[in-house]
Amino acid sequence: MDVGEIPILSIVIFLPLIGALAIAVLPASSARGVALTVAVLTCVISLFLLVGYLPGRVGFQFVETYAWIPVFGIQYKVGADGLSIALVVLTTTLTWIAVLASFKPIQTRIKEYMISFLILEVGMIGVFLALDTFLFYIFWEVVLVPMYLIIGIWGGANRIYATIKFVLYTLVGSLLMLVAILATAYAFQLGHDGSWVGAFDFERLREYAATGGFADGLQIGAFLAFFLAFAIKVPMFPFHTWLPDAHTEAPTAGSVILAAVLLKLGAYGFIRFAVPLFPDAAETFAPAIIVLSLIAIIYGAIVALVQPDLKRLVAYSSVSHMGFVTLGIFVFTEQGLQGAVLQMINHGLITGALFLLVGVIYERTHDRTIAKMGGLSARTPVYAAVFGFFVFASAGLPGLSGFVGEFLVLVGTFEVLPYAAAVATFVMILAAGYLLYMYGRVVFGELSDFLAGLGDHLTDMTPVEILTLVPLGTLVVIFGLQPGLLLNLFGSTVTETLAAVEPSAPIAIPSNVVIGALVLLVVLVLARIAWALLRPRSAALEPEGGAAH
């Protein structure tokens, strides 16, 4: 970095931390205002990355490098490419929206809540910008603590169970990833005459991997460790079971960030680290990952169809939609990877909005049971219209951003695995089914007795609630009509990632693997439906009862 250059990446990363420290020493009455101001300011500064970034240029820009632990070659090194910038802006945008959406629901321990949210933002931005693998791990773990607190303190009745499950799942994967990070650094050091210089530098490691520096055994082991950490975070089937519980118990803003940003950390890790550093292993395991992705796409959609709770329905839809992301990554085609990244951004915008809308109705009813709703369009027409817009966007309506990413993934998949693309296309019909079925039950028909009993408490959306959704709706339309704005931004990332892999032969999935996967899927779906039918009604839904509610 040049001497006179402003360290804009460090400012974007650590400005929320400064805000958190300010909130800690200021009176509780100022916590909301300070948190929102800092979050908005961070978002504005992050937009300068878009202005200053030069699309098409190979490599990272705005790079900052400082010695941290020189004896082991560990640095504070951050940099950005188009993919990083897109995800950073998504993070900063959704953070201020989530903070604003928390003003009314969160009424206890406000200082602690806002501090947790700003520290969470530090970790998320740091993950997307870190170019040192050890630094990446530090930021990866930073994310865990504030989300643990947000769910565990301000969540629903079963918040302790959900947050411990979330932490245990994540820790298992991340600790194995740390072992893999140390192993790759040690292998690099051995290959450079015992020098630790650059042993944790992502760019140096990527160059070393491109020359075949990492042995096959190390690649297999390290890739599996990275895969587990990232697959849990995505979450991929069968590592997804923590997600519905975490979503159900988290406060509304926590669910928004969890779905819109935290799930993207895993997909980003695949694209940035797992595939470029261990390309041979990625190619070896690609067929298995594609099968798991297809199972996630189908299983998530079918289970969403039978969910009685609005939040759990949206949570399982995330499992299905994120399956498209991992499918697009591991087919190793240009359209597939472009679609995967687009799906990451679009899923963040759309699903974040859906969780905000679930929160809107929960604030009025203190219930999310679909069967208790009905006829909302008569009493809350603005809410019904906005909810319908984002439901259609999630279902993949052409002209809105949800369509473009899935379409490109399907095109890229069809190029190498036509039958896999056919299966994924069929699931898009299921997605429209469970979303429109839910929307029809909640919005149309006669006003339900439950809603009628709320009287004047059932009001339409407030100006603040509309304000939180306007930016998301605007971006959904813009990216739906002009996806090239995003495709041009991260085009160089797609090119570099695919250049690192370069499959030696077309991906082939043995027929016995496909048959076995289908049998497993049928068994899982039947078991899941039986469990839903036999589960006692009293246990099916428990109202939120955390400290914040």
XYZ file of C-alpha atoms in Angstrom:
549
model
C 0.000 0.000 0.000
C 1.336 3.454 -0.901
C 2.244 5.726 1.987
C -0.352 8.355 1.263
C -3.161 5.941 0.488
C -6.157 5.795 2.817
C -6.558 2.335 4.387
C -10.191 2.142 3.365
C -10.512 -1.599 3.985
C -9.327 -1.295 7.576
C -11.704 1.617 8.097
C -14.639 -0.436 6.826
C -13.629 -3.411 8.986
C -12.979 -1.614 12.278
C -15.366 1.344 12.198
C -18.148 -0.839 13.691
C -15.720 -1.841 16.475
C -15.154 1.829 17.295
C -18.926 2.261 17.368
C -19.255 -0.710 19.740
C -16.673 0.822 22.104
C -18.504 4.156 21.978
C -21.801 2.493 22.869
C -20.090 0.724 25.786
C -19.116 4.018 27.442
C -22.168 6.104 26.470
C -25.573 5.991 28.204
C -27.963 3.232 27.153
C -30.380 5.825 25.771
C -27.922 6.640 22.975
C -27.171 3.033 21.977
C -29.743 2.820 19.173
C -28.771 6.130 17.596
C -25.029 5.472 17.754
C -25.378 1.934 16.360
C -27.530 3.090 13.449
C -25.239 6.046 12.695
C -22.130 3.867 12.685
C -23.817 1.161 10.595
C -25.011 3.684 8.000
C -21.586 5.374 7.908
C -19.894 2.008 7.385
C -22.284 1.298 4.528
C -21.551 4.655 2.895
C -17.785 4.143 3.150
C -18.095 0.642 1.707
C -19.768 2.148 -1.358
C -16.476 3.946 -2.120
C -15.025 0.488 -2.751
C -17.498 0.124 -5.616
C -16.512 3.518 -6.985
C -12.765 2.889 -6.778
C -12.717 -0.732 -7.887
C -11.492 -1.436 -11.422
C -13.405 -4.423 -12.863
C -11.490 -6.805 -15.076
C -8.130 -6.240 -13.433
C -6.579 -9.511 -12.271
C -5.730 -9.772 -8.587
C -6.784 -7.936 -5.455
C -7.111 -4.191 -5.043
C -6.917 -1.829 -2.028
C -4.413 -4.283 -0.517
C -3.068 -3.459 2.964
C -0.218 -5.481 4.456
C 1.320 -5.127 7.914
C 3.609 -7.542 9.776
C 1.761 -9.188 12.650
C 3.666 -12.289 13.844
C 6.773 -12.184 11.613
C 8.417 -15.268 13.105
C 5.680 -17.419 11.519
C 5.023 -15.204 8.509
C 1.572 -14.209 9.795
C 0.414 -10.829 8.519
C -2.482 -8.476 8.773
C -3.230 -8.596 5.060
C -6.541 -7.547 3.568
C -7.586 -6.953 -0.010
C -10.657 -6.955 -2.195
C -11.800 -8.236 -5.543
C -15.249 -7.956 -7.083
C -16.661 -10.866 -5.091
C -15.376 -9.444 -1.799
C -16.734 -5.988 -2.518
C -20.178 -7.295 -3.498
C -20.439 -9.271 -0.250
C -19.058 -6.436 1.893
C -21.633 -3.998 0.513
C -24.356 -6.620 1.045
C -23.188 -6.973 4.663
C -23.016 -3.264 5.438
C -26.404 -2.627 3.803
C -28.190 -5.376 5.687
C -26.517 -4.454 8.979
C -27.993 -0.966 9.159
C -31.348 -2.346 8.029
C -31.207 -5.002 10.771
C -30.219 -2.418 13.392
C -33.112 -0.174 12.374
C -35.508 -3.134 12.410
C -34.411 -3.869 16.000
C -35.491 -0.523 17.448
C -38.979 -1.609 18.450
C -38.619 -5.375 19.140
C -35.517 -5.107 21.349
C -36.401 -3.401 24.627
C -34.003 -5.023 27.112
C -30.196 -4.879 27.393
C -30.095 -2.576 24.403
C -26.419 -1.622 24.797
C -25.288 -5.225 24.799
C -27.460 -6.015 21.787
C -26.103 -3.168 19.668
C -22.515 -3.917 20.693
C -23.007 -7.553 19.668
C -24.406 -6.527 16.300
C -21.533 -4.175 15.502
C -18.891 -6.731 16.531
C -20.697 -9.266 14.354
C -20.330 -6.850 11.445
C -16.584 -6.583 12.111
C -16.198 -10.350 11.837
C -18.305 -10.703 8.699
C -16.514 -7.940 6.796
C -13.145 -9.249 7.955
C -13.887 -12.727 6.588
C -14.635 -11.295 3.137
C -11.460 -9.178 3.034
C -8.793 -11.295 4.784
C -5.906 -12.451 2.574
C -3.988 -14.188 5.331
C -5.368 -17.611 6.227
C -4.688 -17.190 9.949
C -6.353 -13.759 9.908
C -9.266 -15.302 8.022
C -9.655 -17.861 10.805
C -9.626 -15.137 13.477
C -12.422 -13.218 11.780
C -14.302 -16.490 11.150
C -14.320 -17.186 14.887
C -15.163 -13.576 15.819
C -18.496 -14.023 14.059
C -19.415 -16.902 16.348
C -19.487 -15.081 19.695
C -21.907 -12.196 18.974
C -24.323 -14.469 17.101
C -24.230 -16.864 20.072
C -25.221 -13.960 22.330
C -27.861 -12.548 19.977
C -29.684 -15.876 19.794
C -29.004 -16.933 23.380
C -30.099 -13.691 25.089
C -32.699 -12.134 22.814
C -34.108 -15.277 21.183
C -37.230 -17.330 21.730
C -38.221 -19.951 24.276
C -35.741 -22.606 23.106
C -32.942 -20.121 22.475
C -30.343 -21.885 24.669
C -30.763 -25.187 22.822
C -30.613 -23.463 19.433
C -27.567 -21.321 20.177
C -25.538 -24.150 21.729
C -26.346 -26.349 18.742
C -25.250 -23.546 16.413
C -21.955 -23.079 18.270
C -21.115 -26.790 18.522
C -21.733 -27.394 14.821
C -19.654 -24.380 13.829
C -16.794 -25.096 16.231
C -16.329 -28.659 15.010
C -15.815 -27.455 11.465
C -13.745 -24.389 12.273
C -11.275 -26.202 14.538
C -10.598 -28.770 11.837
C -10.130 -25.892 9.397
C -7.515 -24.403 11.732
C -5.618 -27.693 11.648
C -5.741 -27.605 7.834
C -4.520 -23.986 7.793
C -1.528 -24.920 9.969
C -0.832 -28.020 7.858
C -0.771 -26.073 4.595
C 1.471 -23.415 6.147
C 3.875 -26.108 7.350
C 3.911 -27.756 3.922
C 4.621 -24.386 2.304
C 7.439 -23.767 4.770
C 9.036 -27.130 3.984
C 8.857 -26.323 0.280
C 10.670 -23.017 0.789
C 13.784 -24.164 2.650
C 12.254 -23.742 6.087
C 11.204 -20.123 5.585
C 7.843 -19.151 7.076
C 7.607 -16.013 4.941
C 4.301 -16.187 3.088
C 3.221 -19.433 4.775
C -0.184 -17.950 5.597
C -0.365 -15.502 2.677
C -3.301 -16.570 0.501
C -1.800 -15.224 -2.724
C 1.512 -17.029 -2.117
C -0.318 -20.228 -1.160
C -2.464 -20.028 -4.294
C 0.634 -19.674 -6.484
C 2.241 -22.607 -4.678
C -0.888 -24.726 -5.195
C -0.982 -23.816 -8.896
C 2.505 -25.290 -9.344
C 1.483 -28.559 -7.679
C 3.251 -27.762 -4.433
C 0.799 -29.503 -2.113
C 0.956 -33.295 -2.057
C -2.171 -35.247 -2.954
C -2.638 -36.577 0.574
C -2.419 -33.107 2.090
C -4.852 -31.759 -0.485
C -7.414 -34.444 0.324
C -7.171 -33.961 4.097
C -7.066 -30.169 4.013
C -9.924 -29.937 1.524
C -12.105 -32.188 3.673
C -11.375 -30.015 6.728
C -12.182 -26.802 4.842
C -15.211 -28.481 3.283
C -16.657 -29.424 6.658
C -16.273 -25.888 8.022
C -17.818 -24.292 4.957
C -20.506 -26.946 4.443
C -21.769 -26.455 8.004
C -21.955 -22.700 7.498
C -23.734 -22.849 4.100
C -25.381 -25.177 5.379
C -25.181 -28.183 3.070
C -27.122 -31.374 3.588
C -26.676 -33.238 5.977
C -25.071 -30.474 8.078
C -28.142 -28.239 7.933
C -30.060 -29.269 11.036
C -28.825 -26.351 13.168
C -30.274 -23.770 10.784
C -34.063 -24.092 11.302
C -33.636 -24.083 15.088
C -31.344 -21.047 15.008
C -33.691 -19.160 12.696
C -36.778 -20.025 14.711
C -35.299 -18.862 18.015
C -33.287 -15.853 16.800
C -34.788 -12.361 17.003
C -35.909 -10.979 13.643
C -32.717 -9.004 12.953
C -30.620 -12.010 13.917
C -32.488 -14.180 11.416
C -31.956 -11.530 8.731
C -28.179 -11.452 9.197
C -27.978 -15.211 9.661
C -29.730 -15.912 6.357
C -28.483 -12.980 4.318
C -24.800 -12.909 5.299
C -23.633 -15.720 7.595
C -24.677 -18.467 5.184
C -22.623 -16.726 2.499
C -19.435 -17.123 4.551
C -19.389 -20.826 3.706
C -20.021 -20.339 -0.005
C -17.403 -17.587 -0.099
C -14.930 -19.918 1.610
C -15.434 -22.546 -1.101
C -14.798 -20.032 -3.890
C -11.955 -18.135 -2.250
C -10.006 -20.832 -0.378
C -11.099 -24.451 -0.830
C -11.142 -24.614 -4.637
C -8.054 -22.487 -5.492
C -5.813 -23.967 -2.767
C -6.800 -27.622 -3.270
C -7.938 -27.877 -6.911
C -7.202 -31.581 -7.382
C -9.124 -32.517 -4.248
C -11.969 -30.204 -5.262
C -12.182 -32.006 -8.595
C -12.089 -35.390 -6.848
C -14.926 -34.591 -4.458
C -17.016 -32.526 -6.888
C -19.378 -35.414 -7.839
C -20.182 -36.140 -4.187
C -20.743 -32.456 -3.436
C -23.023 -32.119 -6.476
C -25.125 -35.050 -5.237
C -25.366 -33.506 -1.757
C -26.342 -30.187 -3.339
C -29.149 -31.827 -5.311
C -30.394 -33.573 -2.167
C -30.371 -30.237 -0.327
C -32.292 -28.564 -3.147
C -35.005 -31.223 -3.158
C -35.143 -31.995 0.562
C -35.253 -28.326 1.578
C -38.135 -27.644 -0.798
C -40.198 -30.666 0.255
C -39.731 -30.068 3.979
C -40.567 -26.371 3.529
C -43.843 -27.439 1.959
C -45.063 -29.044 5.215
C -43.816 -26.447 7.694
C -46.465 -24.957 10.028
C -44.240 -22.025 11.081
C -43.455 -19.085 8.794
C -39.871 -18.777 9.991
C -39.113 -22.453 9.606
C -40.569 -22.415 6.099
C -38.242 -19.582 5.078
C -35.342 -21.332 6.844
C -35.823 -24.572 4.899
C -36.198 -22.579 1.707
C -32.690 -21.254 2.431
C -31.366 -24.822 2.538
C -32.858 -25.384 -0.909
C -31.692 -22.079 -2.393
C -28.154 -22.424 -1.041
C -28.050 -25.864 -2.659
C -28.109 -24.024 -5.990
C -25.032 -22.078 -4.855
C -22.909 -25.139 -4.058
C -24.171 -26.859 -7.218
C -23.089 -23.886 -9.321
C -19.653 -23.775 -7.700
C -18.743 -27.441 -8.160
C -19.880 -27.988 -11.739
C -16.840 -25.839 -12.618
C -18.421 -23.957 -15.514
C -18.429 -20.221 -16.089
C -22.216 -19.883 -16.105
C -22.521 -22.139 -13.066
C -20.087 -20.111 -10.961
C -21.569 -16.812 -12.147
C -24.997 -18.070 -11.155
C -23.718 -19.267 -7.781
C -22.354 -15.837 -6.892
C -25.487 -14.103 -8.161
C -27.581 -16.497 -6.107
C -25.519 -15.627 -3.019
C -26.253 -11.927 -3.406
C -29.878 -12.337 -4.440
C -30.657 -14.843 -1.696
C -29.268 -12.365 0.815
C -31.545 -9.599 -0.404
C -34.715 -11.663 -0.816
C -34.508 -13.957 2.198
C -33.410 -11.094 4.422
C -36.547 -9.250 3.342
C -38.744 -12.298 3.967
C -37.460 -12.598 7.531
C -38.118 -8.893 8.062
C -41.682 -9.421 6.859
C -42.159 -12.406 9.157
C -40.950 -10.166 11.970
C -43.489 -7.491 11.030
C -46.439 -9.839 11.458
C -44.927 -11.440 14.560
C -44.689 -8.049 16.287
C -48.453 -7.678 15.886
C -49.592 -11.231 16.568
C -46.773 -12.792 18.633
C -47.377 -15.895 16.581
C -46.024 -17.342 13.335
C -48.397 -20.273 12.848
C -49.549 -20.304 9.227
C -52.823 -22.036 10.132
C -53.791 -19.137 12.415
C -53.353 -16.553 9.677
C -55.660 -15.772 6.786
C -57.226 -12.697 5.246
C -54.336 -10.336 5.954
C -54.923 -8.498 2.679
C -58.137 -6.973 4.041
C -56.536 -5.449 7.145
C -52.946 -4.948 5.986
C -52.981 -4.352 2.212
C -49.527 -2.736 2.064
C -48.020 -5.660 3.948
C -49.773 -8.138 1.650
C -48.435 -6.385 -1.452
C -44.847 -6.146 -0.193
C -44.915 -9.727 1.063
C -46.216 -10.894 -2.315
C -43.421 -9.054 -4.136
C -40.686 -10.827 -2.201
C -42.476 -14.194 -2.346
C -42.504 -13.985 -6.143
C -38.856 -12.888 -6.111
C -37.928 -15.920 -3.989
C -39.916 -18.194 -6.302
C -37.779 -17.006 -9.233
C -40.154 -14.750 -11.158
C -38.393 -13.507 -14.346
C -37.583 -9.830 -14.104
C -36.643 -10.095 -10.435
C -33.184 -11.008 -9.189
C -34.124 -14.438 -7.814
C -34.552 -15.770 -11.351
C -31.196 -14.832 -12.867
C -28.889 -16.656 -10.465
C -30.826 -19.928 -10.547
C -31.133 -19.736 -14.329
C -27.362 -19.388 -14.795
C -26.715 -22.253 -12.367
C -29.088 -24.436 -14.376
C -27.413 -23.462 -17.658
C -23.956 -24.162 -16.255
C -25.083 -27.482 -14.792
C -26.811 -28.566 -18.006
C -23.523 -28.111 -19.836
C -21.908 -30.976 -17.883
C -24.745 -32.860 -16.134
C -28.052 -32.489 -17.999
C -30.023 -34.784 -15.687
C -28.835 -32.862 -12.609
C -30.075 -29.659 -14.230
C -33.412 -31.344 -14.930
C -33.780 -32.322 -11.268
C -32.919 -28.819 -10.077
C -35.372 -27.310 -12.569
C -38.171 -29.491 -11.223
C -37.461 -28.162 -7.729
C -38.067 -24.609 -8.929
C -41.670 -25.717 -9.439
C -41.737 -27.030 -5.867
C -40.362 -23.696 -4.648
C -43.172 -21.824 -6.337
C -45.574 -24.360 -4.811
C -44.590 -24.009 -1.161
C -44.165 -20.234 -1.357
C -47.455 -19.522 -3.127
C -49.325 -22.055 -1.000
C -48.059 -20.311 2.124
C -48.816 -16.867 0.726
C -52.352 -17.817 -0.245
C -53.116 -19.209 3.211
C -51.735 -16.163 5.002
C -53.026 -13.333 2.828
C -56.246 -14.358 1.071
C -59.651 -15.542 2.221
C -61.703 -14.404 5.187
C -59.979 -12.827 8.150
C -59.174 -15.656 10.579
C -60.715 -15.696 14.035
C -57.254 -15.404 15.556
C -56.448 -12.234 13.618
C -59.923 -10.789 14.147
C -59.447 -11.222 17.880
C -56.426 -8.894 17.798
C -58.650 -5.904 17.051
C -56.746 -2.636 16.677
C -53.403 -4.344 17.302
C -53.425 -5.670 13.733
C -52.160 -2.595 11.885
C -50.475 -2.173 8.534
C -46.761 -1.536 8.059
C -45.230 1.553 9.635
C -42.992 3.982 7.693
C -39.901 2.599 9.451
C -40.787 -0.962 8.464
C -41.311 0.141 4.874
C -37.966 1.965 4.962
C -36.134 -1.240 5.881
C -37.590 -3.003 2.828
C -37.383 -0.302 0.153
C -33.595 -0.659 -0.442
C -33.892 -4.441 -0.704
C -36.850 -4.271 -3.088
C -35.069 -1.703 -5.243
C -31.961 -3.871 -5.551
C -34.078 -6.947 -6.344
C -35.576 -5.106 -9.331
C -32.281 -3.562 -10.479
C -30.342 -6.832 -10.364
C -33.253 -8.653 -11.953
C -33.272 -6.340 -14.941
C -29.523 -5.584 -15.075
C -27.613 -8.601 -13.705
C -24.623 -7.449 -15.725
C -23.906 -4.881 -13.017
C -22.918 -7.746 -10.717
C -21.521 -10.068 -13.383
C -19.027 -7.406 -14.498
C -18.042 -6.757 -10.891
C -16.905 -10.282 -10.076
C -16.003 -11.490 -13.574
C -12.277 -11.675 -12.790
C -12.968 -13.773 -9.667
C -14.904 -16.303 -11.721
C -12.102 -16.492 -14.300
C -9.340 -16.953 -11.708
C -11.268 -19.584 -9.749
C -12.011 -21.689 -12.818
C -8.432 -21.307 -14.048
C -7.234 -22.828 -10.772
C -9.341 -25.964 -11.254
C -9.396 -26.727 -14.998
C -10.981 -30.213 -14.740
C -9.020 -32.769 -16.729
C -12.224 -34.583 -17.724
C -15.966 -33.891 -17.634
C -17.581 -34.487 -14.267
C -19.163 -37.933 -14.106
C -21.392 -39.261 -11.352
C -21.773 -43.085 -11.284
C -25.335 -44.288 -11.707
C -25.221 -46.315 -8.478
C -24.381 -43.126 -6.571
C -27.380 -41.364 -8.108
C -29.718 -44.292 -7.288
C -28.410 -44.495 -3.733
C -28.880 -40.752 -3.259
C -32.452 -40.904 -4.532
C -33.286 -43.806 -2.201
C -31.767 -41.923 0.731
C -33.748 -38.832 -0.192
C -37.041 -40.748 -0.359
C -36.395 -42.326 3.037
C -35.518 -38.949 4.569
C -38.590 -37.239 3.157
C -40.932 -40.006 4.313
C -39.359 -39.979 7.775
C -39.643 -36.207 7.949
C -43.319 -36.246 6.935
C -44.092 -39.038 9.419
C -42.387 -37.081 12.195
C -44.408 -33.978 11.324
C -47.692 -35.931 11.351
C -46.998 -37.808 14.574
C -45.541 -34.891 16.505
C -47.879 -33.667 19.271
C -49.644 -30.480 18.316
C -48.634 -28.834 21.581
C -44.971 -29.277 20.723
C -45.239 -28.221 17.105
C -44.900 -24.554 17.859
C -43.669 -22.726 20.898
C -43.965 -18.966 21.072
C -40.850 -16.895 21.473
C -40.194 -15.959 25.065
C -36.714 -14.543 25.198
C -35.649 -11.567 27.214
C -36.282 -9.234 24.319
C -39.853 -10.295 23.781
